[in-house]
Coordinates of C-alpha atoms in Angstrom, one line a residue:
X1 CA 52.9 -3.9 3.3
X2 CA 49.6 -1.6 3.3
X3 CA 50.0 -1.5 -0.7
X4 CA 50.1 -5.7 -1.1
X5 CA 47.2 -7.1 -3.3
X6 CA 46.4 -9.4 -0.8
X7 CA 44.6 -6.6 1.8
X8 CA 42.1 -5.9 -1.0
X9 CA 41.6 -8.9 -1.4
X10 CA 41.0 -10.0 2.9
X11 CA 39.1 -6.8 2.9
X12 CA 37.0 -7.8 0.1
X13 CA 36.3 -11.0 1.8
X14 CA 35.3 -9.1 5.3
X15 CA 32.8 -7.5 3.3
X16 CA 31.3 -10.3 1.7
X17 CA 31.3 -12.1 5.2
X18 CA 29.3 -9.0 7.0
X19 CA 27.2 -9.1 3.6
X20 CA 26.2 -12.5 4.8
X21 CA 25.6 -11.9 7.9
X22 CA 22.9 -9.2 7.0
X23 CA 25.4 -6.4 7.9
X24 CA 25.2 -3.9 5.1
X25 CA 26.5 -0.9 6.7
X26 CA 29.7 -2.9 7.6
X27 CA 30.3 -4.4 4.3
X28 CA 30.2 -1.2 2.9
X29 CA 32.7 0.4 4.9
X30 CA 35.2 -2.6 4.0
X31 CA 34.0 -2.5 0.1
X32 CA 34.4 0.8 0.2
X33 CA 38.3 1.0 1.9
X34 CA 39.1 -2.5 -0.1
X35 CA 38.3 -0.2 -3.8
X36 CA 40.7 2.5 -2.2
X37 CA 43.2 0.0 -1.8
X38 CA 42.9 -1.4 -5.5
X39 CA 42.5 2.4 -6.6
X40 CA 45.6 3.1 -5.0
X41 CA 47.9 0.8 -6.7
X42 CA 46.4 1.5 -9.9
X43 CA 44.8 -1.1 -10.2
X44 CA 40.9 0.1 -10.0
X45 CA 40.0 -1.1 -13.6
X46 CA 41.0 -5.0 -12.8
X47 CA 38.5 -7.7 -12.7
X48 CA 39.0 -7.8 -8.6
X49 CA 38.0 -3.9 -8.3
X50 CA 34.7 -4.4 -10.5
X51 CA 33.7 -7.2 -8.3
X52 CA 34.3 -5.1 -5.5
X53 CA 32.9 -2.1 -7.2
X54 CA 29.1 -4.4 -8.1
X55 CA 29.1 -5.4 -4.3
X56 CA 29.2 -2.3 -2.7
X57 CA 26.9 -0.7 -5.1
X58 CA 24.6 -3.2 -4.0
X59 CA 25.5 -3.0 -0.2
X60 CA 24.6 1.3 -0.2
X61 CA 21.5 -0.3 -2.2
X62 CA 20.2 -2.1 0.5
X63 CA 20.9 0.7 2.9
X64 CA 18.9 3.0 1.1
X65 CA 21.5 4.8 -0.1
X66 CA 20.1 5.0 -3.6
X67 CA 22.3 8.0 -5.5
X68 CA 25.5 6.6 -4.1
X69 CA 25.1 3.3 -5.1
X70 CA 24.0 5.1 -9.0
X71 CA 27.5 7.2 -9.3
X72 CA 29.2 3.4 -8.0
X73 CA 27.8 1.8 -10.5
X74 CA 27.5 4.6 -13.7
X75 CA 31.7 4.6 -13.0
X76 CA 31.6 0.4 -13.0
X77 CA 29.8 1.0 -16.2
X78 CA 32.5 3.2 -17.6
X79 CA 35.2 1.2 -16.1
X80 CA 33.7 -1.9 -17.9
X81 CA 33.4 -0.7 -21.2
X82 CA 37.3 0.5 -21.3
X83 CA 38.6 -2.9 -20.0
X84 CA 35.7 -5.1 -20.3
X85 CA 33.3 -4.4 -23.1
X86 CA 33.1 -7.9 -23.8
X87 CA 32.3 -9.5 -20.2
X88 CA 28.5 -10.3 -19.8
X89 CA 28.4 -8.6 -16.6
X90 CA 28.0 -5.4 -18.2
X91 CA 24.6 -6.6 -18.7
X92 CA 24.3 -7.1 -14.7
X93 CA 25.4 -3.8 -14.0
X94 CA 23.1 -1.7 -16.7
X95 CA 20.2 -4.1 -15.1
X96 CA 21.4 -2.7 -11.6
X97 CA 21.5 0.9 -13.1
X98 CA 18.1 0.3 -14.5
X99 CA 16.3 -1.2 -11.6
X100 CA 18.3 1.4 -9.0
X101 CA 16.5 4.1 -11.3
X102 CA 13.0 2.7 -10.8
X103 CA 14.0 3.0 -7.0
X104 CA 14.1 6.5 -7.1
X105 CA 11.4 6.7 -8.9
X106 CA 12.5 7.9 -12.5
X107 CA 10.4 5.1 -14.2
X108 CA 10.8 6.1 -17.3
X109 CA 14.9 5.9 -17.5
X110 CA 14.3 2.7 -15.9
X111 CA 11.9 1.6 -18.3
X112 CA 14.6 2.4 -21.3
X113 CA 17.3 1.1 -19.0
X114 CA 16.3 -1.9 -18.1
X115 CA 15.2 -2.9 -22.4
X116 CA 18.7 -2.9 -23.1
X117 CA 19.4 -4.9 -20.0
X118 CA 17.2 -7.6 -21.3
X119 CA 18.5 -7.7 -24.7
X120 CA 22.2 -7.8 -23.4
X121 CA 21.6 -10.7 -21.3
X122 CA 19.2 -12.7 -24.4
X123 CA 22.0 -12.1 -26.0
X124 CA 25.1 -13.2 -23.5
X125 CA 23.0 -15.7 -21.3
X126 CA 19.8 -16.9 -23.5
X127 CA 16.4 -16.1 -23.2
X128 CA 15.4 -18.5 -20.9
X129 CA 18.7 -18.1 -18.0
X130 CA 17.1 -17.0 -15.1
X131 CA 18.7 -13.6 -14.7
X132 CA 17.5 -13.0 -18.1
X133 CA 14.1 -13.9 -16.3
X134 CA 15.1 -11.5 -13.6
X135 CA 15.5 -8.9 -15.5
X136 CA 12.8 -8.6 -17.3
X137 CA 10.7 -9.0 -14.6
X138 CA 12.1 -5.8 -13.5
X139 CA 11.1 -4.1 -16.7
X140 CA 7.5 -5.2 -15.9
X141 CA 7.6 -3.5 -13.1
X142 CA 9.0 -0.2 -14.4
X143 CA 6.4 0.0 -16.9
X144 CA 3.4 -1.0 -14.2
X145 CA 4.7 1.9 -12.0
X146 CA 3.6 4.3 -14.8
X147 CA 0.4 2.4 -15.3
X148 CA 2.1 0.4 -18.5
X149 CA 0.0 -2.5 -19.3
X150 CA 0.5 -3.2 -22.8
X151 CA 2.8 -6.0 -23.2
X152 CA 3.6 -6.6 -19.6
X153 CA 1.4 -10.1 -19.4
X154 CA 4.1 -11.4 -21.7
X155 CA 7.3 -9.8 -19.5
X156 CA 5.7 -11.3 -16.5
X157 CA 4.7 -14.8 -17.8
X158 CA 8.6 -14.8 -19.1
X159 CA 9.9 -14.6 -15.9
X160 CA 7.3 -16.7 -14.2
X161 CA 8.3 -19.3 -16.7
X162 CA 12.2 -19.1 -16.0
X163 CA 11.5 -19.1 -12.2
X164 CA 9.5 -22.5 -12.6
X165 CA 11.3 -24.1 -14.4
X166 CA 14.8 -23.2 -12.1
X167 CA 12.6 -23.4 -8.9
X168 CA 9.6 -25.4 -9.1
X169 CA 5.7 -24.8 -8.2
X170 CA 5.6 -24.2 -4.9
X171 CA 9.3 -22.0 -4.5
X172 CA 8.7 -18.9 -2.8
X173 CA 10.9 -17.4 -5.8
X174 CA 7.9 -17.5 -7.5
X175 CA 6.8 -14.5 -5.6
X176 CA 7.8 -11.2 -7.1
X177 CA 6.1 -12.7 -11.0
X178 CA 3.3 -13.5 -9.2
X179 CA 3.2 -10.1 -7.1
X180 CA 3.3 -8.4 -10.7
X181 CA 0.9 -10.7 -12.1
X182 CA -1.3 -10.1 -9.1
X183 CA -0.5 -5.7 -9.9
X184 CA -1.1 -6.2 -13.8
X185 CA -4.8 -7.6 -13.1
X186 CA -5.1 -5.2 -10.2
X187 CA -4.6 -2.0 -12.5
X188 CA -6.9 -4.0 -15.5
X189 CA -9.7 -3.9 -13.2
X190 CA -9.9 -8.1 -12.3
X191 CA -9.9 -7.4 -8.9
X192 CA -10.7 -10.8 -7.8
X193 CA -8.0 -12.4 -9.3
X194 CA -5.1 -9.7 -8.0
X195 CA -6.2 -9.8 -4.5
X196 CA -5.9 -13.7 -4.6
X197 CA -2.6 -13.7 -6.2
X198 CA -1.1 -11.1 -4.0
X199 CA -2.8 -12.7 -1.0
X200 CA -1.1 -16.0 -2.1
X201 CA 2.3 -14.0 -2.5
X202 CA 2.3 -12.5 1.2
X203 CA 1.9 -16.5 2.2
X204 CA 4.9 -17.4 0.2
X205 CA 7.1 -14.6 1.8
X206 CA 5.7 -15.4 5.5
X207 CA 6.4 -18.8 4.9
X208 CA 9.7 -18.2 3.7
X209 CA 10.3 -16.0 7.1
X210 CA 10.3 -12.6 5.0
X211 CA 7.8 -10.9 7.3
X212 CA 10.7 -8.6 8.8
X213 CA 11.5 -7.2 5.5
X214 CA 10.8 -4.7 2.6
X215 CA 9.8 -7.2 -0.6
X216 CA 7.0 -8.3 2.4
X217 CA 6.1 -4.7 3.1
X218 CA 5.8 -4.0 -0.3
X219 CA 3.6 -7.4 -1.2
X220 CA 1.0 -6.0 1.4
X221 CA 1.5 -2.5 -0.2
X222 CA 0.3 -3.7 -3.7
X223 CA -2.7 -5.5 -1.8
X224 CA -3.3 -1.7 -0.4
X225 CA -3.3 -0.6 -3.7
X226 CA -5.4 -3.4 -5.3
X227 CA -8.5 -2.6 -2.6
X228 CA -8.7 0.6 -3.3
X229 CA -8.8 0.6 -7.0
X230 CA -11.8 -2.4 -5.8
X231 CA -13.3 0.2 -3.9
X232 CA -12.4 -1.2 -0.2
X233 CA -10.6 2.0 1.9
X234 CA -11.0 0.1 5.1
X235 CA -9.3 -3.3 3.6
X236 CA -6.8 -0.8 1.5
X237 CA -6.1 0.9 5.0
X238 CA -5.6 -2.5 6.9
X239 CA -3.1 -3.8 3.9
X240 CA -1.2 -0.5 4.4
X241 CA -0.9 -0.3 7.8
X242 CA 0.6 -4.1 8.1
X243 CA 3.2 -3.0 5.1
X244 CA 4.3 -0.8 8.2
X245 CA 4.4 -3.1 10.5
X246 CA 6.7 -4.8 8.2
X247 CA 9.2 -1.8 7.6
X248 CA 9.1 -1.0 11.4
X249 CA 10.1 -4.6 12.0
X250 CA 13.1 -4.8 9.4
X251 CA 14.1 -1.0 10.6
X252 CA 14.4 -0.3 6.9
X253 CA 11.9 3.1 7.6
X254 CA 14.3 5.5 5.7
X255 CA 14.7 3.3 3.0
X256 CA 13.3 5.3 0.0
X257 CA 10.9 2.6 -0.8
X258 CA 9.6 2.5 2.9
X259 CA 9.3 6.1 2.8
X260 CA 7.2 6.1 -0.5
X261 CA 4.8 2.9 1.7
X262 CA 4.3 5.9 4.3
X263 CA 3.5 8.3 2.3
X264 CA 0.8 6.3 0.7
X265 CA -0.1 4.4 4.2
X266 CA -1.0 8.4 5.1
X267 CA -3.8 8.2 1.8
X268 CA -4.9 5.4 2.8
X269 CA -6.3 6.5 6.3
X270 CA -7.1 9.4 4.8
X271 CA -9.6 7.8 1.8
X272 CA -11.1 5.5 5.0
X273 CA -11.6 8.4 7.3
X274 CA -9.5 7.7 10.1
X275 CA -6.6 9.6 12.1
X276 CA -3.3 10.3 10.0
X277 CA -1.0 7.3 11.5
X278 CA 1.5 10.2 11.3
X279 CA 2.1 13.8 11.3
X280 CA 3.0 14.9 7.5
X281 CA 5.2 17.6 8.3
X282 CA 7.5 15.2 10.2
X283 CA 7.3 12.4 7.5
X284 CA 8.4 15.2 4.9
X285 CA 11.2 16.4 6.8
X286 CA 12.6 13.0 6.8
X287 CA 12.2 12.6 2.9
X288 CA 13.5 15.7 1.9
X289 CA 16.4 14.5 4.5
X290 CA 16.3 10.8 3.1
X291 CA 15.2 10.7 -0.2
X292 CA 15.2 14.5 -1.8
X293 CA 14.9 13.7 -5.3
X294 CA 11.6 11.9 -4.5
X295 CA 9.9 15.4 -5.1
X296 CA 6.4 13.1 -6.0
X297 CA 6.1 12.2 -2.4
X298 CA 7.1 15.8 -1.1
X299 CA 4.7 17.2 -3.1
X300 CA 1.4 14.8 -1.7
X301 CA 3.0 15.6 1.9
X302 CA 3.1 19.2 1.5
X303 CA -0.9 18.8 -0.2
X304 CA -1.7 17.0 3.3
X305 CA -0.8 20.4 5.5
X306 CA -2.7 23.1 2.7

């Protein structure tokens, strides 16, 4: 029978498979017709739909599809808190909501988002579990994308801490505290030491064959940032243009964190006086077609063609 719990369930596990297998646009399309299913019988608030619900929130996340993945998981939310206020994966999802916010660039709603995250999971998991750790690096990062220092050393030796201790040394999930740490001295002015930590970062994620994908791209795109607050255009332009190489090579170029790397990989040749890499009224079309609500990055296109 098309209405037996057990094709939600098979579909659910396609998903995941295709998930696996670094298909996202797949996964979602079986997530998506899996929730119907569930949704269907009635059953859309049961433990089985929020699973399903999380993971394809998280599938649309990885293919850039930003907004849809934020109504997915604003209606888990609700869902949750009607039939699950007590389940600690509330906390997951208002971390997901949090950190999908600081993907479209609304830092400040991320900032306050991603606060209560942390507290919900201290409380339901402990300070020191490792997403507790997780999320709180993402906080970090919220606050360092609207040049928040104060009190970020701490968020970021946190989860640099957790991620040791769970990982050891020399694990390349020591990367993304040590890409922050490497930002935070960057935007204090200590130079030296950011360029060396983010250097040291784009080694881990080579070595960990990440050099097709966006958390590399956006490792070199700090290092871009970090030379040019040194002073370096030239090195700043360089760092830029291998983030794109990076994004061209993963195909993730629509993805609204790629598009925000090309819009400053256009500064970047612009502050070292070479050639625009590419033409600004074709790189806003595709914003305003990919990522409309970035209006920050339409508005430094549209400066580009006064």
């Amino acid at each position: 029978s098309p209405d037996h719990p057990d094709i939600s369930r098979l579909l659910g596990e396609m998903a995941r498979a295709w998930t696996h297998l670094d298909e996202p646009a797949r996964a979602a399309l079986l997530f998506e017709e899996a929730i119907g299913h569930f949704d269907a019988r009635g059953d859309g608030g049961s433990r089985g739909a929020m699973i399903l619900r999380f993971n394809y929130s998280n599938a649309l996340e990885n293919l850039g599809r930003v907004r849809e993945a934020e109504r997915v998981l604003l209606a888990l939310q609700d869902l949750m808190r009607v039939h699950a206020p007590d389940d600690p994966n509330l906390c997951k999802v208002m971390n997901n909501i949090g950190d999908n916010r600081r993907v479209q660039g609304r830092f400040e709603d991320a900032e306050a988002i991603l606060m209560d995250a942390v507290a919900c999971k201290q409380r339901a998991y402990g300070a020191d579990a490792q997403t507790t750790g997780n999320s709180t690096l993402l906080l970090a990062d919220a606050m360092l994308a609207q040049g928040l220092t104060e009190g970020v050393a701490v968020l970021v030796d946190d989860g640099l801490r957790i991620r040791t201790a769970q990982f050891g040394e020399d694990s390349p999930r020591l990367a993304y505290p040590l890409e922050l740490r490497g930002e935070l001295r960057s935007q204090r002015g200590d130079h030296g030491g950011a360029v060396a930590d983010l250097e040291h970062v784009i080694e881990l994620r080579a070595g960990n064959g990440e050099d097709a994908t966006l958390h590399y791209a956006q490792t070199w795109e700090r290092l871009g940032w970090a030379q040019a607050r040194a002073g370096r255009p030239e090195a700043s332009r360089v760092a830029f243009d291998r983030a794109f190489a990076a994004i061209r090579a993963g195909d993730v170029m629509s993805h609204p964190a790629a598009l925000r790397l090309r819009v400053a990989r256009l500064e970047s040749h612009a502050r070292a006086g070479q050639p625009l890499p590419e033409a600004p009224s074709e790189l806003l079309a595709t914003v305003l077609a990919e990522a409309p609500y970035r209006a920050d990055l339409a508005a430094t296109l549209a400066g580009f063609q006064r």
